[in-house]
Amino acid sequence: MNKRLLTLTLPLAAVSAGAVYMSNKLFNVAFKRVNYVPETSADKQKYADEYYAYVDWYRQIPHDTWYLNENDPDKKLVASYIPNPADQGKTVIISHGYKGNRETMANYAKMFYELGFNILLPDDRAHGDSAGKYINFGWLDRLDYIHWIEQIIGKNGEDEKILLFGVSMGGATVEMLSGEKLPSQVKAIIADCGYASIREELVYLLHNQYHLPEYPIEPLISTITKQRLGYYLNDVSSTEQLKKNRRPILFIHGGKDTYVPVKMAYENYASTKAPKQLWIVRNASHAESFWYNPANYKHRVSEFLGTYFK
């Protein structure tokens, strides 16, 4: 190798090695399991007292623990089931957000409980009490939810009506679940601030939070994801799944969301041909729509259910 070629090759090799190092680091930050719930963003800390009051309600109300793959410690999934004494023949499955768990959805659980629903609160893979090394951003979780649906029907009977509900990553999870072949008992879906695709979300965060370029970081992370989770980032798309959706769906999104930009709500809304509604909560940030005005949130959800969940 001549001296000129060596002079060019060494910096390129260093840049390449740096990109690989950075991509691995970002993959671990984004995808690797953490065994705690991170502190909420500063704009939502003002709701702490209300949040913990809901958590106290969840901890005190009678509930059962359900499992998938109970005897396999590497695949075991855990959920809480709260039966409603009103017994109106309807159950909501609530999908939690990124690095959350079933307890963090206590406010939504109480709202739906007051609306007469039984409640199923799963911990997704690599969250809470469920097994798993890596967060999969709802793509593999969506298949687990099919089995949770089957458990509900097995327990409550063929006449049970099921609502799918999720927030943030959970919103994207139920959006992606909407494109699967679902039992007829699933009647409607509510998705709060779900992303359009994990690739689009990652690229957005690379630019806005880390000030990094899309290339070569995104393709390298996508390759790592394929190796460790079995899919490329391009495979994970709410919009593509929503094209196959036939259930009525309500999209909710904060107008000041800087984590999952509001344009993704419009992308998701445009993707489905099913009966649909879109509610932009103008002054709410990411996952703040409920907290911004709980009574109004419950009212809008009730209106949607009154139209499409009969």
mmCIF file of C-alpha atoms in Angstrom:
data_model
loop_
_atom_site.group_PDB
_atom_site.id
_atom_site.type_symbol
_atom_site.label_atom_id
_atom_site.label_comp_id
_atom_site.label_asym_id
_atom_site.label_seq_id
_atom_site.Cartn_x
_atom_site.Cartn_y
_atom_site.Cartn_z
ATOM 1 C CA MET A 1 0.000 0.000 0.000
ATOM 2 C CA ASN A 2 1.527 3.316 -1.028
ATOM 3 C CA LYS A 3 1.856 6.214 1.348
ATOM 4 C CA ARG A 4 -0.878 8.300 -0.332
ATOM 5 C CA LEU A 5 -3.419 5.472 -0.152
ATOM 6 C CA LEU A 6 -2.540 4.786 3.468
ATOM 7 C CA THR A 7 -3.038 8.459 4.283
ATOM 8 C CA LEU A 8 -6.583 8.289 2.863
ATOM 9 C CA THR A 9 -7.484 4.886 4.267
ATOM 10 C CA LEU A 10 -6.641 5.443 7.917
ATOM 11 C CA PRO A 11 -9.035 8.403 8.474
ATOM 12 C CA LEU A 12 -11.818 6.557 6.658
ATOM 13 C CA ALA A 13 -11.276 3.514 8.854
ATOM 14 C CA ALA A 14 -11.384 5.696 11.938
ATOM 15 C CA VAL A 15 -14.643 7.318 10.818
ATOM 16 C CA SER A 16 -16.141 3.908 10.060
ATOM 17 C CA ALA A 17 -15.112 2.501 13.432
ATOM 18 C CA GLY A 18 -16.547 5.570 15.139
ATOM 19 C CA ALA A 19 -19.868 5.165 13.347
ATOM 20 C CA VAL A 20 -20.088 1.497 14.350
ATOM 21 C CA TYR A 21 -19.245 2.369 17.946
ATOM 22 C CA MET A 22 -21.844 5.147 18.038
ATOM 23 C CA SER A 23 -24.512 2.931 16.435
ATOM 24 C CA ASN A 24 -23.957 0.179 19.005
ATOM 25 C CA LYS A 25 -24.128 2.703 21.798
ATOM 26 C CA LEU A 26 -27.350 4.235 20.483
ATOM 27 C CA PHE A 27 -28.874 0.783 19.962
ATOM 28 C CA ASN A 28 -28.211 -0.074 23.600
ATOM 29 C CA VAL A 29 -29.650 3.250 24.776
ATOM 30 C CA ALA A 30 -32.811 2.796 22.720
ATOM 31 C CA PHE A 31 -33.397 -0.960 22.724
ATOM 32 C CA LYS A 32 -31.740 -2.490 25.785
ATOM 33 C CA ARG A 33 -33.965 -3.340 28.713
ATOM 34 C CA VAL A 34 -33.880 -1.164 31.826
ATOM 35 C CA ASN A 35 -35.328 -2.419 35.091
ATOM 36 C CA TYR A 36 -36.757 0.882 36.241
ATOM 37 C CA VAL A 37 -39.197 3.489 34.954
ATOM 38 C CA PRO A 38 -37.247 6.620 33.928
ATOM 39 C CA GLU A 39 -38.276 9.937 35.427
ATOM 40 C CA THR A 40 -40.973 11.681 33.459
ATOM 41 C CA SER A 41 -40.234 14.814 31.452
ATOM 42 C CA ALA A 42 -40.132 18.144 33.282
ATOM 43 C CA ASP A 43 -43.352 19.387 31.671
ATOM 44 C CA LYS A 44 -45.334 16.516 33.206
ATOM 45 C CA GLN A 45 -43.829 16.504 36.690
ATOM 46 C CA LYS A 46 -46.542 18.944 37.770
ATOM 47 C CA TYR A 47 -48.982 16.022 37.541
ATOM 48 C CA ALA A 48 -47.046 13.873 40.024
ATOM 49 C CA ASP A 49 -49.621 14.025 42.843
ATOM 50 C CA GLU A 50 -52.446 13.011 40.505
ATOM 51 C CA TYR A 51 -50.316 10.267 38.979
ATOM 52 C CA TYR A 52 -49.509 8.648 42.320
ATOM 53 C CA ALA A 53 -53.151 8.832 43.381
ATOM 54 C CA TYR A 54 -53.976 6.701 40.325
ATOM 55 C CA VAL A 55 -51.141 4.307 41.171
ATOM 56 C CA ASP A 56 -52.551 3.933 44.704
ATOM 57 C CA TRP A 57 -55.944 3.098 43.171
ATOM 58 C CA TYR A 58 -54.347 0.451 40.952
ATOM 59 C CA ARG A 59 -52.433 -1.137 43.827
ATOM 60 C CA GLN A 60 -55.509 -1.335 46.033
ATOM 61 C CA ILE A 61 -58.146 -2.544 43.581
ATOM 62 C CA PRO A 62 -58.569 -6.340 43.377
ATOM 63 C CA HIS A 63 -56.870 -7.786 40.312
ATOM 64 C CA ASP A 64 -55.552 -11.100 39.027
ATOM 65 C CA THR A 65 -52.194 -11.868 37.450
ATOM 66 C CA TRP A 66 -52.258 -13.447 33.997
ATOM 67 C CA TYR A 67 -49.383 -15.031 32.085
ATOM 68 C CA LEU A 68 -48.222 -16.031 28.642
ATOM 69 C CA ASN A 69 -45.495 -18.697 28.457
ATOM 70 C CA GLU A 70 -45.658 -18.976 32.248
ATOM 71 C CA ASN A 71 -43.221 -21.879 32.490
ATOM 72 C CA ASP A 72 -40.547 -20.389 30.226
ATOM 73 C CA PRO A 73 -38.507 -17.808 32.179
ATOM 74 C CA ASP A 74 -36.974 -16.425 28.971
ATOM 75 C CA LYS A 75 -40.346 -15.767 27.328
ATOM 76 C CA LYS A 76 -42.734 -15.272 30.240
ATOM 77 C CA LEU A 77 -45.097 -12.312 29.898
ATOM 78 C CA VAL A 78 -47.177 -10.875 32.734
ATOM 79 C CA ALA A 79 -50.400 -8.862 32.863
ATOM 80 C CA SER A 80 -52.857 -7.591 35.468
ATOM 81 C CA TYR A 81 -56.560 -8.267 34.925
ATOM 82 C CA ILE A 82 -59.040 -6.069 36.784
ATOM 83 C CA PRO A 83 -62.592 -7.485 36.644
ATOM 84 C CA ASN A 84 -65.344 -4.888 36.722
ATOM 85 C CA PRO A 85 -68.280 -5.762 38.991
ATOM 86 C CA ALA A 86 -70.573 -3.957 36.560
ATOM 87 C CA ASP A 87 -69.943 -6.888 34.168
ATOM 88 C CA GLN A 88 -71.065 -5.166 30.966
ATOM 89 C CA GLY A 89 -69.376 -7.717 28.718
ATOM 90 C CA LYS A 90 -66.546 -5.455 27.573
ATOM 91 C CA THR A 91 -62.799 -5.420 28.169
ATOM 92 C CA VAL A 92 -60.090 -2.936 27.241
ATOM 93 C CA ILE A 93 -56.486 -3.987 26.684
ATOM 94 C CA ILE A 94 -54.182 -1.098 27.621
ATOM 95 C CA SER A 95 -50.723 -0.953 26.041
ATOM 96 C CA HIS A 96 -48.096 1.047 27.943
ATOM 97 C CA GLY A 97 -45.401 3.376 26.674
ATOM 98 C CA TYR A 98 -41.676 3.103 26.092
ATOM 99 C CA LYS A 99 -39.807 1.956 29.236
ATOM 100 C CA GLY A 100 -43.057 2.063 31.216
ATOM 101 C CA ASN A 101 -45.072 -0.821 32.638
ATOM 102 C CA ARG A 102 -48.661 -1.731 33.462
ATOM 103 C CA GLU A 103 -48.659 0.362 36.641
ATOM 104 C CA THR A 104 -47.802 3.520 34.693
ATOM 105 C CA MET A 105 -51.148 3.185 32.893
ATOM 106 C CA ALA A 106 -53.174 3.351 36.106
ATOM 107 C CA ASN A 107 -54.882 6.618 35.154
ATOM 108 C CA TYR A 108 -56.240 5.145 31.912
ATOM 109 C CA ALA A 109 -57.218 1.951 33.719
ATOM 110 C CA LYS A 110 -59.294 3.909 36.229
ATOM 111 C CA MET A 111 -60.948 5.930 33.451
ATOM 112 C CA PHE A 112 -62.021 2.801 31.567
ATOM 113 C CA TYR A 113 -63.032 1.074 34.804
ATOM 114 C CA GLU A 114 -65.395 3.979 35.471
ATOM 115 C CA LEU A 115 -66.744 3.482 31.936
ATOM 116 C CA GLY A 116 -67.695 -0.096 32.823
ATOM 117 C CA PHE A 117 -64.788 -2.001 31.255
ATOM 118 C CA ASN A 118 -62.837 -4.942 32.557
ATOM 119 C CA ILE A 119 -59.146 -4.026 32.291
ATOM 120 C CA LEU A 120 -56.173 -6.009 31.006
ATOM 121 C CA LEU A 121 -52.780 -4.367 31.559
ATOM 122 C CA PRO A 122 -49.850 -6.296 30.043
ATOM 123 C CA ASP A 123 -46.161 -5.684 30.643
ATOM 124 C CA ASP A 124 -44.594 -5.840 27.180
ATOM 125 C CA ARG A 125 -41.407 -7.716 26.397
ATOM 126 C CA ALA A 126 -38.402 -6.282 28.286
ATOM 127 C CA HIS A 127 -40.681 -4.185 30.512
ATOM 128 C CA GLY A 128 -41.902 -4.555 34.078
ATOM 129 C CA ASP A 129 -42.275 -8.173 35.199
ATOM 130 C CA SER A 130 -42.109 -9.626 31.683
ATOM 131 C CA ALA A 131 -39.003 -11.320 30.300
ATOM 132 C CA GLY A 132 -36.854 -10.035 27.465
ATOM 133 C CA LYS A 133 -33.484 -8.403 26.843
ATOM 134 C CA TYR A 134 -34.508 -5.882 24.213
ATOM 135 C CA ILE A 135 -37.389 -3.456 23.699
ATOM 136 C CA ASN A 136 -38.958 -4.113 20.292
ATOM 137 C CA PHE A 137 -41.071 -0.944 19.955
ATOM 138 C CA GLY A 138 -44.320 -2.849 19.581
ATOM 139 C CA TRP A 139 -43.486 -4.895 16.499
ATOM 140 C CA LEU A 140 -43.148 -8.243 18.281
ATOM 141 C CA ASP A 141 -45.456 -7.180 21.103
ATOM 142 C CA ARG A 142 -48.342 -6.920 18.640
ATOM 143 C CA LEU A 143 -48.242 -10.702 18.201
ATOM 144 C CA ASP A 144 -48.337 -11.221 21.971
ATOM 145 C CA TYR A 145 -51.482 -9.105 22.142
ATOM 146 C CA ILE A 146 -53.261 -11.582 19.894
ATOM 147 C CA HIS A 147 -52.710 -14.180 22.617
ATOM 148 C CA TRP A 148 -53.905 -11.763 25.312
ATOM 149 C CA ILE A 149 -57.077 -11.264 23.239
ATOM 150 C CA GLU A 150 -57.530 -15.035 23.073
ATOM 151 C CA GLN A 151 -57.199 -15.266 26.868
ATOM 152 C CA ILE A 152 -59.907 -12.643 27.346
ATOM 153 C CA ILE A 153 -62.293 -14.491 25.033
ATOM 154 C CA GLY A 154 -61.469 -17.781 26.770
ATOM 155 C CA LYS A 155 -62.256 -16.299 30.183
ATOM 156 C CA ASN A 156 -65.198 -14.013 29.395
ATOM 157 C CA GLY A 157 -66.832 -15.840 26.503
ATOM 158 C CA GLU A 158 -67.443 -15.418 22.791
ATOM 159 C CA ASP A 159 -69.786 -12.461 23.332
ATOM 160 C CA GLU A 160 -67.129 -10.273 24.969
ATOM 161 C CA LYS A 161 -66.452 -6.969 23.209
ATOM 162 C CA ILE A 162 -62.804 -5.856 23.210
ATOM 163 C CA LEU A 163 -61.272 -2.392 22.869
ATOM 164 C CA LEU A 164 -57.570 -1.862 22.106
ATOM 165 C CA PHE A 165 -55.977 1.213 23.672
ATOM 166 C CA GLY A 166 -52.385 2.438 23.839
ATOM 167 C CA VAL A 167 -50.252 5.511 24.461
ATOM 168 C CA SER A 168 -46.943 6.437 22.787
ATOM 169 C CA MET A 169 -45.194 3.122 22.030
ATOM 170 C CA GLY A 170 -48.449 1.524 23.158
ATOM 171 C CA GLY A 171 -50.343 3.645 20.659
ATOM 172 C CA ALA A 172 -48.061 2.393 17.893
ATOM 173 C CA THR A 173 -48.444 -1.164 19.204
ATOM 174 C CA VAL A 174 -52.228 -1.159 18.813
ATOM 175 C CA GLU A 175 -51.874 0.586 15.433
ATOM 176 C CA MET A 176 -49.554 -2.184 14.263
ATOM 177 C CA LEU A 177 -51.838 -4.801 15.789
ATOM 178 C CA SER A 178 -54.713 -3.364 13.743
ATOM 179 C CA GLY A 179 -53.253 -4.830 10.551
ATOM 180 C CA GLU A 180 -53.352 -8.408 11.820
ATOM 181 C CA LYS A 181 -56.223 -10.859 11.466
ATOM 182 C CA LEU A 182 -58.099 -10.118 14.686
ATOM 183 C CA PRO A 183 -61.028 -11.949 16.252
ATOM 184 C CA SER A 184 -64.443 -10.419 15.643
ATOM 185 C CA GLN A 185 -64.663 -9.577 19.346
ATOM 186 C CA VAL A 186 -62.207 -6.710 18.783
ATOM 187 C CA LYS A 187 -64.560 -3.821 18.033
ATOM 188 C CA ALA A 188 -62.483 -0.615 18.075
ATOM 189 C CA ILE A 189 -59.072 0.962 18.689
ATOM 190 C CA ILE A 190 -57.841 4.143 20.399
ATOM 191 C CA ALA A 191 -54.215 5.165 19.717
ATOM 192 C CA ASP A 192 -52.742 8.110 21.624
ATOM 193 C CA CYS A 193 -49.540 9.677 20.172
ATOM 194 C CA GLY A 194 -48.248 6.602 18.358
ATOM 195 C CA TYR A 195 -45.401 6.966 15.844
ATOM 196 C CA ALA A 196 -45.785 6.329 12.112
ATOM 197 C CA SER A 197 -42.764 4.022 11.903
ATOM 198 C CA ILE A 198 -39.814 3.255 14.123
ATOM 199 C CA ARG A 199 -37.389 4.222 11.359
ATOM 200 C CA GLU A 200 -39.021 7.636 10.940
ATOM 201 C CA GLU A 201 -39.063 8.124 14.707
ATOM 202 C CA LEU A 202 -35.405 7.134 15.059
ATOM 203 C CA VAL A 203 -34.271 9.465 12.278
ATOM 204 C CA TYR A 204 -36.292 12.293 13.830
ATOM 205 C CA LEU A 205 -34.644 11.727 17.237
ATOM 206 C CA LEU A 206 -31.165 11.410 15.675
ATOM 207 C CA HIS A 207 -31.590 14.883 14.214
ATOM 208 C CA ASN A 208 -33.418 16.573 17.075
ATOM 209 C CA GLN A 209 -31.959 15.012 20.221
ATOM 210 C CA TYR A 210 -28.510 13.808 19.196
ATOM 211 C CA HIS A 211 -27.773 16.154 16.254
ATOM 212 C CA LEU A 212 -26.525 13.199 14.218
ATOM 213 C CA PRO A 213 -27.031 12.441 10.516
ATOM 214 C CA GLU A 214 -29.288 9.679 9.264
ATOM 215 C CA TYR A 215 -26.406 8.043 7.381
ATOM 216 C CA PRO A 216 -24.574 5.922 8.296
ATOM 217 C CA ILE A 217 -26.137 5.655 11.773
ATOM 218 C CA GLU A 218 -29.652 4.482 10.852
ATOM 219 C CA PRO A 219 -28.551 1.656 8.484
ATOM 220 C CA LEU A 220 -26.051 0.428 11.070
ATOM 221 C CA ILE A 221 -28.660 0.413 13.878
ATOM 222 C CA SER A 222 -31.075 -1.329 11.519
ATOM 223 C CA THR A 223 -28.490 -4.048 10.887
ATOM 224 C CA ILE A 224 -27.953 -4.524 14.622
ATOM 225 C CA THR A 225 -31.723 -4.728 15.103
ATOM 226 C CA LYS A 226 -31.957 -7.425 12.449
ATOM 227 C CA GLN A 227 -29.202 -9.434 14.146
ATOM 228 C CA ARG A 228 -30.628 -9.187 17.669
ATOM 229 C CA LEU A 229 -34.385 -8.856 17.178
ATOM 230 C CA GLY A 230 -34.978 -10.396 13.760
ATOM 231 C CA TYR A 231 -36.242 -7.382 11.834
ATOM 232 C CA TYR A 232 -34.955 -4.277 10.070
ATOM 233 C CA LEU A 233 -36.229 -0.875 11.131
ATOM 234 C CA ASN A 234 -38.039 -0.529 7.810
ATOM 235 C CA ASP A 235 -40.172 -3.543 8.764
ATOM 236 C CA VAL A 236 -41.797 -1.703 11.678
ATOM 237 C CA SER A 237 -44.524 0.568 10.341
ATOM 238 C CA SER A 238 -47.789 1.695 11.864
ATOM 239 C CA THR A 239 -48.851 3.295 8.588
ATOM 240 C CA GLU A 240 -48.411 0.074 6.600
ATOM 241 C CA GLN A 241 -50.330 -1.941 9.182
ATOM 242 C CA LEU A 242 -53.095 0.659 9.340
ATOM 243 C CA LYS A 243 -53.667 0.235 5.611
ATOM 244 C CA LYS A 244 -55.033 -3.222 6.479
ATOM 245 C CA ASN A 245 -57.088 -2.040 9.446
ATOM 246 C CA ARG A 246 -60.879 -2.356 9.294
ATOM 247 C CA ARG A 247 -61.758 -1.419 12.903
ATOM 248 C CA PRO A 248 -63.003 2.049 13.861
ATOM 249 C CA ILE A 249 -60.088 3.996 15.297
ATOM 250 C CA LEU A 250 -59.615 7.209 17.260
ATOM 251 C CA PHE A 251 -56.229 8.917 16.957
ATOM 252 C CA ILE A 252 -55.237 11.319 19.765
ATOM 253 C CA HIS A 253 -52.113 13.474 19.667
ATOM 254 C CA GLY A 254 -50.690 16.460 21.498
ATOM 255 C CA GLY A 255 -50.318 19.528 19.312
ATOM 256 C CA LYS A 256 -47.033 20.447 21.042
ATOM 257 C CA ASP A 257 -45.529 16.955 20.932
ATOM 258 C CA THR A 258 -41.801 17.266 20.226
ATOM 259 C CA TYR A 259 -41.004 13.593 20.883
ATOM 260 C CA VAL A 260 -43.400 12.004 18.386
ATOM 261 C CA PRO A 261 -44.136 14.932 16.053
ATOM 262 C CA VAL A 262 -47.792 15.631 15.381
ATOM 263 C CA LYS A 263 -47.331 15.123 11.640
ATOM 264 C CA MET A 264 -47.138 11.388 12.397
ATOM 265 C CA ALA A 265 -50.734 11.513 13.670
ATOM 266 C CA TYR A 266 -51.809 12.850 10.289
ATOM 267 C CA GLU A 267 -49.779 10.153 8.509
ATOM 268 C CA ASN A 268 -51.422 7.430 10.582
ATOM 269 C CA TYR A 269 -54.883 8.940 10.130
ATOM 270 C CA ALA A 270 -54.459 9.101 6.361
ATOM 271 C CA SER A 271 -53.280 5.487 6.176
ATOM 272 C CA THR A 272 -56.484 3.750 7.218
ATOM 273 C CA LYS A 273 -59.728 3.525 5.286
ATOM 274 C CA ALA A 274 -61.661 2.351 8.362
ATOM 275 C CA PRO A 275 -64.065 4.654 10.214
ATOM 276 C CA LYS A 276 -61.760 7.105 11.948
ATOM 277 C CA GLN A 277 -61.496 10.205 14.093
ATOM 278 C CA LEU A 278 -58.538 12.468 14.838
ATOM 279 C CA TRP A 279 -58.326 14.641 17.937
ATOM 280 C CA ILE A 280 -55.362 17.017 18.259
ATOM 281 C CA VAL A 281 -55.067 18.372 21.802
ATOM 282 C CA ARG A 282 -53.621 21.710 20.840
ATOM 283 C CA ASN A 283 -51.531 22.613 23.897
ATOM 284 C CA ALA A 284 -50.513 19.110 25.033
ATOM 285 C CA SER A 285 -46.986 17.734 24.786
ATOM 286 C CA HIS A 286 -46.094 14.081 24.292
ATOM 287 C CA ALA A 287 -48.472 11.747 26.180
ATOM 288 C CA GLU A 288 -49.918 14.748 28.005
ATOM 289 C CA SER A 289 -53.378 14.793 26.395
ATOM 290 C CA PHE A 290 -55.029 12.966 29.307
ATOM 291 C CA TRP A 291 -53.282 15.011 31.965
ATOM 292 C CA TYR A 292 -53.990 18.324 30.260
ATOM 293 C CA ASN A 293 -57.729 17.870 30.843
ATOM 294 C CA PRO A 294 -58.783 14.451 32.193
ATOM 295 C CA ALA A 295 -62.515 15.222 32.080
ATOM 296 C CA ASN A 296 -62.350 16.325 28.455
ATOM 297 C CA TYR A 297 -60.243 13.294 27.549
ATOM 298 C CA LYS A 298 -62.799 10.960 29.103
ATOM 299 C CA HIS A 299 -65.598 12.802 27.309
ATOM 300 C CA ARG A 300 -63.947 12.466 23.893
ATOM 301 C CA VAL A 301 -63.231 8.784 24.469
ATOM 302 C CA SER A 302 -66.843 8.243 25.589
ATOM 303 C CA GLU A 303 -68.161 9.994 22.479
ATOM 304 C CA PHE A 304 -66.083 7.752 20.236
ATOM 305 C CA LEU A 305 -67.207 4.642 22.093
ATOM 306 C CA GLY A 306 -70.821 5.776 21.920
ATOM 307 C CA THR A 307 -70.554 5.871 18.144
ATOM 308 C CA TYR A 308 -68.375 2.858 17.376
ATOM 309 C CA PHE A 309 -68.384 0.525 20.392
ATOM 310 C CA LYS A 310 -71.927 -0.758 20.641
#
